[in-house]
Amino acid sequence: MNILIVVLTFFIMEGLTWIIHKYVMHGFLWVLHKDHHDHSHSGDFERNDLFFVIFATPTIVLLYLGVQQSMSYLFFIGLGIFLYGMAYFFVHDIFIHQRISLLRDTKNPYLLAIRRAHKQHHKHTGREEGECFGFLWVPVKYFKMYFSKR
């Protein structure tokens, strides 16, 4: 049952990420997300990186409360969110944005589709316009683009 909670939480996070990205990050917290689109920051970090702290906080609280309650379901929800956050970090920050040079020359069609969709998202520098707010699941046309080349 606990593994199911972790897996369900991980997949639910994809839907929540889409909603949060579209309506929070491109909404009232655009002030934190803007420099991720227009590269107006200086240095290695962006104001957008504060979302890491914002999203890590409920994860840490859930993990802590779950442990305090003898490994209750809260721990496994927190674990699912943590694993999604790690996937987000590796795919978004390392693979797509190359904050650490890794997997630069992949030929994996799934990874290429995700990278292409994210680049489509970033072609819009404003808050109002936008597409491809998802993360691990992007519009099918991007998957078709790369899987048909195999």
Short mmCIF file of N, CA and C in Angstrom, two decimals:
data_model
loop_
_atom_site.label_atom_id
_atom_site.label_comp_id
_atom_site.label_asym_id
_atom_site.label_seq_id
_atom_site.Cartn_x
_atom_site.Cartn_y
_atom_site.Cartn_z
N MET A 1 0.82 -1.21 0.00
CA MET A 1 0.00 0.00 0.00
C MET A 1 0.86 1.27 0.00
N ASN A 2 1.97 1.23 0.76
CA ASN A 2 2.81 2.41 0.85
C ASN A 2 3.48 2.74 -0.49
N ILE A 3 3.86 1.70 -1.22
CA ILE A 3 4.46 1.93 -2.54
C ILE A 3 3.42 2.56 -3.47
N LEU A 4 2.18 2.12 -3.38
CA LEU A 4 1.10 2.69 -4.19
C LEU A 4 0.92 4.17 -3.87
N ILE A 5 0.98 4.53 -2.60
CA ILE A 5 0.87 5.94 -2.21
C ILE A 5 1.99 6.75 -2.83
N VAL A 6 3.21 6.21 -2.79
CA VAL A 6 4.36 6.92 -3.36
C VAL A 6 4.17 7.12 -4.86
N VAL A 7 3.78 6.05 -5.56
CA VAL A 7 3.62 6.11 -7.02
C VAL A 7 2.48 7.06 -7.40
N LEU A 8 1.34 6.95 -6.71
CA LEU A 8 0.21 7.84 -6.99
C LEU A 8 0.58 9.29 -6.73
N THR A 9 1.26 9.54 -5.64
CA THR A 9 1.68 10.91 -5.33
C THR A 9 2.58 11.44 -6.43
N PHE A 10 3.52 10.62 -6.88
CA PHE A 10 4.44 11.04 -7.94
C PHE A 10 3.65 11.46 -9.19
N PHE A 11 2.66 10.65 -9.60
CA PHE A 11 1.89 10.97 -10.81
C PHE A 11 0.95 12.16 -10.58
N ILE A 12 0.38 12.26 -9.40
CA ILE A 12 -0.47 13.42 -9.09
C ILE A 12 0.35 14.70 -9.14
N MET A 13 1.60 14.61 -8.74
CA MET A 13 2.47 15.79 -8.77
C MET A 13 2.63 16.35 -10.18
N GLU A 14 2.58 15.48 -11.19
CA GLU A 14 2.69 15.98 -12.56
C GLU A 14 1.52 16.91 -12.89
N GLY A 15 0.30 16.51 -12.50
CA GLY A 15 -0.87 17.36 -12.72
C GLY A 15 -0.79 18.64 -11.90
N LEU A 16 -0.38 18.50 -10.64
CA LEU A 16 -0.24 19.69 -9.80
C LEU A 16 0.83 20.63 -10.33
N THR A 17 1.89 20.06 -10.86
CA THR A 17 2.97 20.88 -11.42
C THR A 17 2.45 21.72 -12.58
N TRP A 18 1.65 21.10 -13.44
CA TRP A 18 1.07 21.84 -14.58
C TRP A 18 0.24 23.02 -14.06
N ILE A 19 -0.63 22.75 -13.09
CA ILE A 19 -1.50 23.80 -12.53
C ILE A 19 -0.66 24.89 -11.85
N ILE A 20 0.29 24.48 -11.02
CA ILE A 20 1.13 25.45 -10.30
C ILE A 20 1.96 26.27 -11.27
N HIS A 21 2.51 25.61 -12.28
CA HIS A 21 3.34 26.33 -13.24
C HIS A 21 2.51 27.37 -14.00
N LYS A 22 1.34 26.96 -14.46
CA LYS A 22 0.51 27.86 -15.27
C LYS A 22 -0.11 28.98 -14.44
N TYR A 23 -0.64 28.64 -13.28
CA TYR A 23 -1.45 29.62 -12.55
C TYR A 23 -0.74 30.29 -11.37
N VAL A 24 0.30 29.69 -10.84
CA VAL A 24 1.04 30.31 -9.73
C VAL A 24 2.34 30.94 -10.24
N MET A 25 3.16 30.13 -10.92
CA MET A 25 4.45 30.65 -11.38
C MET A 25 4.26 31.68 -12.49
N HIS A 26 3.29 31.45 -13.37
CA HIS A 26 2.97 32.43 -14.41
C HIS A 26 1.84 33.34 -13.96
N GLY A 27 1.46 33.24 -12.70
CA GLY A 27 0.42 34.07 -12.12
C GLY A 27 1.01 35.01 -11.08
N PHE A 28 0.51 34.89 -9.86
CA PHE A 28 0.89 35.87 -8.82
C PHE A 28 2.35 35.76 -8.36
N LEU A 29 3.03 34.65 -8.65
CA LEU A 29 4.45 34.56 -8.30
C LEU A 29 5.36 34.68 -9.51
N TRP A 30 4.85 35.36 -10.55
CA TRP A 30 5.66 35.62 -11.74
C TRP A 30 6.94 36.37 -11.36
N VAL A 31 6.86 37.18 -10.33
CA VAL A 31 8.03 37.95 -9.89
C VAL A 31 9.21 37.02 -9.56
N LEU A 32 8.92 35.81 -9.12
CA LEU A 32 10.00 34.85 -8.83
C LEU A 32 10.38 34.03 -10.06
N HIS A 33 9.46 33.83 -10.97
CA HIS A 33 9.68 32.95 -12.12
C HIS A 33 10.22 33.69 -13.34
N LYS A 34 10.01 35.00 -13.38
CA LYS A 34 10.34 35.80 -14.58
C LYS A 34 11.78 35.63 -15.02
N ASP A 35 12.72 35.66 -14.09
CA ASP A 35 14.12 35.60 -14.50
C ASP A 35 14.51 34.25 -15.09
N HIS A 36 13.69 33.24 -14.88
CA HIS A 36 13.93 31.95 -15.52
C HIS A 36 13.65 32.03 -17.01
N HIS A 37 12.75 32.95 -17.40
CA HIS A 37 12.38 33.10 -18.81
C HIS A 37 13.22 34.17 -19.51
N ASP A 38 13.49 35.27 -18.83
CA ASP A 38 14.18 36.36 -19.53
C ASP A 38 15.68 36.45 -19.21
N HIS A 39 16.16 35.56 -18.37
CA HIS A 39 17.59 35.48 -18.02
C HIS A 39 18.13 36.81 -17.50
N SER A 40 17.30 37.53 -16.76
CA SER A 40 17.70 38.84 -16.24
C SER A 40 18.53 38.73 -14.96
N HIS A 41 18.77 37.51 -14.48
CA HIS A 41 19.54 37.33 -13.26
C HIS A 41 21.04 37.39 -13.57
N SER A 42 21.80 37.61 -12.52
CA SER A 42 23.25 37.51 -12.66
C SER A 42 23.73 36.46 -11.66
N GLY A 43 24.78 35.78 -11.99
CA GLY A 43 25.27 34.74 -11.10
C GLY A 43 24.68 33.39 -11.45
N ASP A 44 24.96 32.43 -10.60
CA ASP A 44 24.54 31.05 -10.87
C ASP A 44 23.09 30.77 -10.49
N PHE A 45 22.53 31.59 -9.63
CA PHE A 45 21.18 31.31 -9.15
C PHE A 45 20.18 32.32 -9.68
N GLU A 46 18.94 31.85 -9.80
CA GLU A 46 17.83 32.69 -10.24
C GLU A 46 16.88 32.88 -9.06
N ARG A 47 16.07 33.94 -9.10
CA ARG A 47 15.00 34.06 -8.10
C ARG A 47 14.08 32.84 -8.20
N ASN A 48 13.94 32.30 -9.40
CA ASN A 48 13.13 31.12 -9.64
C ASN A 48 13.56 29.94 -8.76
N ASP A 49 14.81 29.91 -8.35
CA ASP A 49 15.30 28.82 -7.50
C ASP A 49 14.63 28.82 -6.13
N LEU A 50 14.00 29.93 -5.76
CA LEU A 50 13.28 29.96 -4.48
C LEU A 50 12.10 28.98 -4.48
N PHE A 51 11.63 28.61 -5.68
CA PHE A 51 10.56 27.61 -5.74
C PHE A 51 11.02 26.28 -5.16
N PHE A 52 12.32 26.02 -5.23
CA PHE A 52 12.85 24.80 -4.62
C PHE A 52 12.54 24.80 -3.12
N VAL A 53 12.77 25.92 -2.48
CA VAL A 53 12.51 26.03 -1.04
C VAL A 53 11.01 25.94 -0.77
N ILE A 54 10.24 26.65 -1.60
CA ILE A 54 8.78 26.66 -1.41
C ILE A 54 8.21 25.24 -1.53
N PHE A 55 8.67 24.49 -2.52
CA PHE A 55 8.13 23.14 -2.72
C PHE A 55 8.76 22.12 -1.79
N ALA A 56 9.96 22.38 -1.31
CA ALA A 56 10.60 21.44 -0.39
C ALA A 56 9.98 21.50 1.00
N THR A 57 9.45 22.66 1.37
CA THR A 57 8.92 22.84 2.71
C THR A 57 7.78 21.86 3.04
N PRO A 58 6.73 21.77 2.22
CA PRO A 58 5.68 20.80 2.57
C PRO A 58 6.19 19.36 2.53
N THR A 59 7.16 19.10 1.66
CA THR A 59 7.73 17.75 1.59
C THR A 59 8.41 17.39 2.91
N ILE A 60 9.22 18.31 3.41
CA ILE A 60 9.94 18.07 4.68
C ILE A 60 8.94 17.92 5.82
N VAL A 61 7.90 18.76 5.83
CA VAL A 61 6.89 18.68 6.89
C VAL A 61 6.17 17.34 6.85
N LEU A 62 5.78 16.89 5.64
CA LEU A 62 5.09 15.60 5.52
C LEU A 62 6.00 14.45 5.94
N LEU A 63 7.26 14.48 5.52
CA LEU A 63 8.19 13.42 5.92
C LEU A 63 8.35 13.41 7.44
N TYR A 64 8.51 14.58 8.03
CA TYR A 64 8.68 14.67 9.48
C TYR A 64 7.45 14.16 10.23
N LEU A 65 6.28 14.65 9.82
CA LEU A 65 5.05 14.22 10.50
C LEU A 65 4.81 12.72 10.31
N GLY A 66 5.13 12.22 9.12
CA GLY A 66 4.96 10.78 8.87
C GLY A 66 5.86 9.94 9.76
N VAL A 67 7.07 10.37 9.95
CA VAL A 67 7.99 9.65 10.84
C VAL A 67 7.51 9.75 12.29
N GLN A 68 7.04 10.93 12.68
CA GLN A 68 6.54 11.13 14.05
C GLN A 68 5.33 10.25 14.34
N GLN A 69 4.58 9.91 13.29
CA GLN A 69 3.38 9.08 13.45
C GLN A 69 3.67 7.63 13.07
N SER A 70 4.86 7.16 13.38
CA SER A 70 5.25 5.76 13.11
C SER A 70 5.09 5.38 11.66
N MET A 71 5.66 6.20 10.78
CA MET A 71 5.66 5.95 9.33
C MET A 71 4.24 5.89 8.76
N SER A 72 3.46 6.90 9.06
CA SER A 72 2.10 6.96 8.54
C SER A 72 2.12 7.29 7.05
N TYR A 73 0.94 7.33 6.45
CA TYR A 73 0.81 7.62 5.02
C TYR A 73 1.41 8.99 4.66
N LEU A 74 1.47 9.90 5.63
CA LEU A 74 2.05 11.22 5.36
C LEU A 74 3.50 11.10 4.91
N PHE A 75 4.24 10.17 5.51
CA PHE A 75 5.63 9.96 5.11
C PHE A 75 5.70 9.54 3.64
N PHE A 76 4.82 8.66 3.23
CA PHE A 76 4.89 8.14 1.86
C PHE A 76 4.39 9.17 0.84
N ILE A 77 3.46 10.04 1.23
CA ILE A 77 3.10 11.16 0.37
C ILE A 77 4.31 12.09 0.23
N GLY A 78 4.94 12.38 1.34
CA GLY A 78 6.15 13.22 1.30
C GLY A 78 7.25 12.59 0.47
N LEU A 79 7.37 11.26 0.56
CA LEU A 79 8.38 10.56 -0.24
C LEU A 79 8.08 10.66 -1.73
N GLY A 80 6.80 10.54 -2.10
CA GLY A 80 6.41 10.69 -3.51
C GLY A 80 6.71 12.09 -4.02
N ILE A 81 6.42 13.10 -3.21
CA ILE A 81 6.72 14.48 -3.60
C ILE A 81 8.23 14.67 -3.70
N PHE A 82 8.97 14.10 -2.76
CA PHE A 82 10.43 14.20 -2.79
C PHE A 82 11.00 13.57 -4.07
N LEU A 83 10.51 12.39 -4.43
CA LEU A 83 11.01 11.72 -5.63
C LEU A 83 10.66 12.52 -6.88
N TYR A 84 9.46 13.11 -6.92
CA TYR A 84 9.10 13.96 -8.04
C TYR A 84 10.02 15.18 -8.10
N GLY A 85 10.30 15.76 -6.95
CA GLY A 85 11.21 16.90 -6.89
C GLY A 85 12.60 16.54 -7.39
N MET A 86 13.06 15.35 -7.05
CA MET A 86 14.38 14.92 -7.54
C MET A 86 14.34 14.73 -9.05
N ALA A 87 13.26 14.14 -9.56
CA ALA A 87 13.12 13.97 -11.01
C ALA A 87 13.11 15.33 -11.69
N TYR A 88 12.39 16.26 -11.08
CA TYR A 88 12.33 17.62 -11.62
C TYR A 88 13.72 18.24 -11.67
N PHE A 89 14.45 18.09 -10.60
CA PHE A 89 15.80 18.66 -10.54
C PHE A 89 16.69 18.05 -11.62
N PHE A 90 16.70 16.74 -11.71
CA PHE A 90 17.60 16.09 -12.69
C PHE A 90 17.19 16.40 -14.13
N VAL A 91 15.90 16.34 -14.41
CA VAL A 91 15.46 16.55 -15.79
C VAL A 91 15.47 18.04 -16.15
N HIS A 92 14.87 18.87 -15.29
CA HIS A 92 14.75 20.29 -15.62
C HIS A 92 16.08 21.03 -15.50
N ASP A 93 16.70 20.94 -14.35
CA ASP A 93 17.90 21.74 -14.12
C ASP A 93 19.15 21.15 -14.77
N ILE A 94 19.30 19.86 -14.71
CA ILE A 94 20.52 19.26 -15.25
C ILE A 94 20.37 18.92 -16.73
N PHE A 95 19.33 18.16 -17.10
CA PHE A 95 19.21 17.73 -18.49
C PHE A 95 18.78 18.86 -19.43
N ILE A 96 17.69 19.53 -19.12
CA ILE A 96 17.15 20.54 -20.04
C ILE A 96 17.99 21.82 -20.01
N HIS A 97 18.21 22.37 -18.84
CA HIS A 97 18.91 23.66 -18.77
C HIS A 97 20.42 23.53 -18.63
N GLN A 98 20.90 22.31 -18.50
CA GLN A 98 22.35 22.04 -18.48
C GLN A 98 23.09 22.85 -17.43
N ARG A 99 22.50 22.99 -16.24
CA ARG A 99 23.20 23.67 -15.15
C ARG A 99 24.43 22.87 -14.74
N ILE A 100 24.39 21.59 -15.00
CA ILE A 100 25.55 20.72 -14.91
C ILE A 100 25.59 19.98 -16.24
N SER A 101 26.69 20.06 -16.92
CA SER A 101 26.76 19.48 -18.26
C SER A 101 26.70 17.95 -18.19
N LEU A 102 25.55 17.43 -18.57
CA LEU A 102 25.32 15.99 -18.49
C LEU A 102 24.22 15.63 -19.49
N LEU A 103 24.34 14.53 -20.13
CA LEU A 103 23.35 14.04 -21.10
C LEU A 103 23.09 15.06 -22.21
N ARG A 104 24.08 15.79 -22.56
CA ARG A 104 23.92 16.83 -23.57
C ARG A 104 23.59 16.25 -24.95
N ASP A 105 24.18 15.13 -25.28
CA ASP A 105 24.04 14.58 -26.63
C ASP A 105 23.18 13.33 -26.67
N THR A 106 22.16 13.27 -25.85
CA THR A 106 21.31 12.09 -25.84
C THR A 106 20.55 11.93 -27.16
N LYS A 107 20.23 10.71 -27.49
CA LYS A 107 19.39 10.43 -28.65
C LYS A 107 18.09 9.77 -28.21
N ASN A 108 17.85 9.74 -26.90
CA ASN A 108 16.64 9.15 -26.35
C ASN A 108 15.44 9.99 -26.78
N PRO A 109 14.48 9.40 -27.53
CA PRO A 109 13.35 10.18 -28.04
C PRO A 109 12.47 10.78 -26.94
N TYR A 110 12.32 10.08 -25.82
CA TYR A 110 11.52 10.63 -24.73
C TYR A 110 12.18 11.90 -24.16
N LEU A 111 13.46 11.81 -23.91
CA LEU A 111 14.17 12.97 -23.36
C LEU A 111 14.21 14.12 -24.36
N LEU A 112 14.38 13.81 -25.63
CA LEU A 112 14.39 14.85 -26.65
C LEU A 112 13.03 15.54 -26.75
N ALA A 113 11.95 14.76 -26.63
CA ALA A 113 10.60 15.33 -26.68
C ALA A 113 10.37 16.28 -25.51
N ILE A 114 10.81 15.87 -24.33
CA ILE A 114 10.66 16.72 -23.15
C ILE A 114 11.48 18.00 -23.32
N ARG A 115 12.69 17.86 -23.81
CA ARG A 115 13.54 19.04 -24.01
C ARG A 115 12.91 19.99 -25.03
N ARG A 116 12.39 19.45 -26.12
CA ARG A 116 11.78 20.28 -27.17
C ARG A 116 10.55 21.02 -26.64
N ALA A 117 9.71 20.32 -25.90
CA ALA A 117 8.51 20.96 -25.34
C ALA A 117 8.90 22.08 -24.38
N HIS A 118 9.92 21.84 -23.59
CA HIS A 118 10.35 22.87 -22.64
C HIS A 118 10.92 24.08 -23.38
N LYS A 119 11.62 23.83 -24.46
CA LYS A 119 12.14 24.95 -25.27
C LYS A 119 10.97 25.74 -25.87
N GLN A 120 9.91 25.05 -26.27
CA GLN A 120 8.71 25.74 -26.77
C GLN A 120 8.13 26.62 -25.67
N HIS A 121 8.12 26.11 -24.46
CA HIS A 121 7.62 26.90 -23.33
C HIS A 121 8.47 28.17 -23.16
N HIS A 122 9.76 28.04 -23.31
CA HIS A 122 10.65 29.17 -23.06
C HIS A 122 10.75 30.14 -24.22
N LYS A 123 10.19 29.80 -25.36
CA LYS A 123 10.22 30.77 -26.45
C LYS A 123 9.34 31.97 -26.12
N HIS A 124 8.42 31.80 -25.19
CA HIS A 124 7.58 32.89 -24.70
C HIS A 124 8.27 33.49 -23.48
N THR A 125 8.59 34.74 -23.53
CA THR A 125 9.27 35.37 -22.40
C THR A 125 8.32 36.10 -21.46
N GLY A 126 7.07 36.22 -21.87
CA GLY A 126 6.10 36.92 -21.04
C GLY A 126 5.32 35.98 -20.16
N ARG A 127 4.62 36.57 -19.22
CA ARG A 127 3.84 35.81 -18.26
C ARG A 127 2.53 35.29 -18.86
N GLU A 128 1.95 36.07 -19.77
CA GLU A 128 0.63 35.75 -20.29
C GLU A 128 0.67 34.64 -21.33
N GLU A 129 1.63 34.69 -22.19
CA GLU A 129 1.69 33.69 -23.25
C GLU A 129 2.36 32.45 -22.69
N GLY A 130 2.12 31.37 -23.33
CA GLY A 130 2.81 30.17 -22.88
C GLY A 130 2.15 28.91 -23.37
N GLU A 131 2.91 27.86 -23.35
CA GLU A 131 2.44 26.53 -23.72
C GLU A 131 3.35 25.54 -23.02
N CYS A 132 2.97 24.31 -23.06
CA CYS A 132 3.77 23.22 -22.49
C CYS A 132 4.14 23.48 -21.03
N PHE A 133 3.14 23.59 -20.19
CA PHE A 133 3.39 23.82 -18.77
C PHE A 133 3.70 22.53 -18.02
N GLY A 134 3.52 21.40 -18.68
CA GLY A 134 3.81 20.12 -18.04
C GLY A 134 5.30 19.89 -17.94
N PHE A 135 5.66 18.80 -17.31
CA PHE A 135 7.07 18.54 -17.09
C PHE A 135 7.47 17.18 -17.66
N LEU A 136 7.04 16.10 -17.07
CA LEU A 136 7.41 14.77 -17.56
C LEU A 136 6.48 14.27 -18.64
N TRP A 137 5.26 14.82 -18.69
CA TRP A 137 4.32 14.48 -19.75
C TRP A 137 4.04 15.75 -20.52
N VAL A 138 4.37 15.76 -21.78
CA VAL A 138 4.20 16.94 -22.61
C VAL A 138 3.24 16.60 -23.74
N PRO A 139 2.77 17.58 -24.52
CA PRO A 139 1.84 17.27 -25.61
C PRO A 139 2.38 16.16 -26.52
N VAL A 140 1.46 15.32 -26.94
CA VAL A 140 1.81 14.13 -27.72
C VAL A 140 2.59 14.48 -28.98
N LYS A 141 2.33 15.63 -29.57
CA LYS A 141 3.01 15.98 -30.82
C LYS A 141 4.54 15.97 -30.66
N TYR A 142 5.03 16.27 -29.48
CA TYR A 142 6.48 16.26 -29.27
C TYR A 142 7.02 14.84 -29.18
N PHE A 143 6.23 13.95 -28.59
CA PHE A 143 6.65 12.55 -28.57
C PHE A 143 6.64 11.99 -29.99
N LYS A 144 5.60 12.30 -30.75
CA LYS A 144 5.51 11.82 -32.13
C LYS A 144 6.70 12.31 -32.95
N MET A 145 7.10 13.54 -32.69
CA MET A 145 8.20 14.16 -33.43
C MET A 145 9.48 13.32 -33.34
N TYR A 146 9.75 12.78 -32.17
CA TYR A 146 11.01 12.07 -31.97
C TYR A 146 10.87 10.56 -32.06
N PHE A 147 9.71 10.01 -31.65
CA PHE A 147 9.56 8.57 -31.74
C PHE A 147 9.37 8.13 -33.19
N SER A 148 8.85 9.00 -34.05
CA SER A 148 8.68 8.64 -35.46
C SER A 148 10.01 8.62 -36.21
N LYS A 149 11.04 9.23 -35.64
CA LYS A 149 12.36 9.24 -36.29
C LYS A 149 13.16 7.98 -36.02
N ARG A 150 12.66 7.13 -35.15
CA ARG A 150 13.41 5.91 -34.79
C ARG A 150 13.44 4.92 -35.91
#
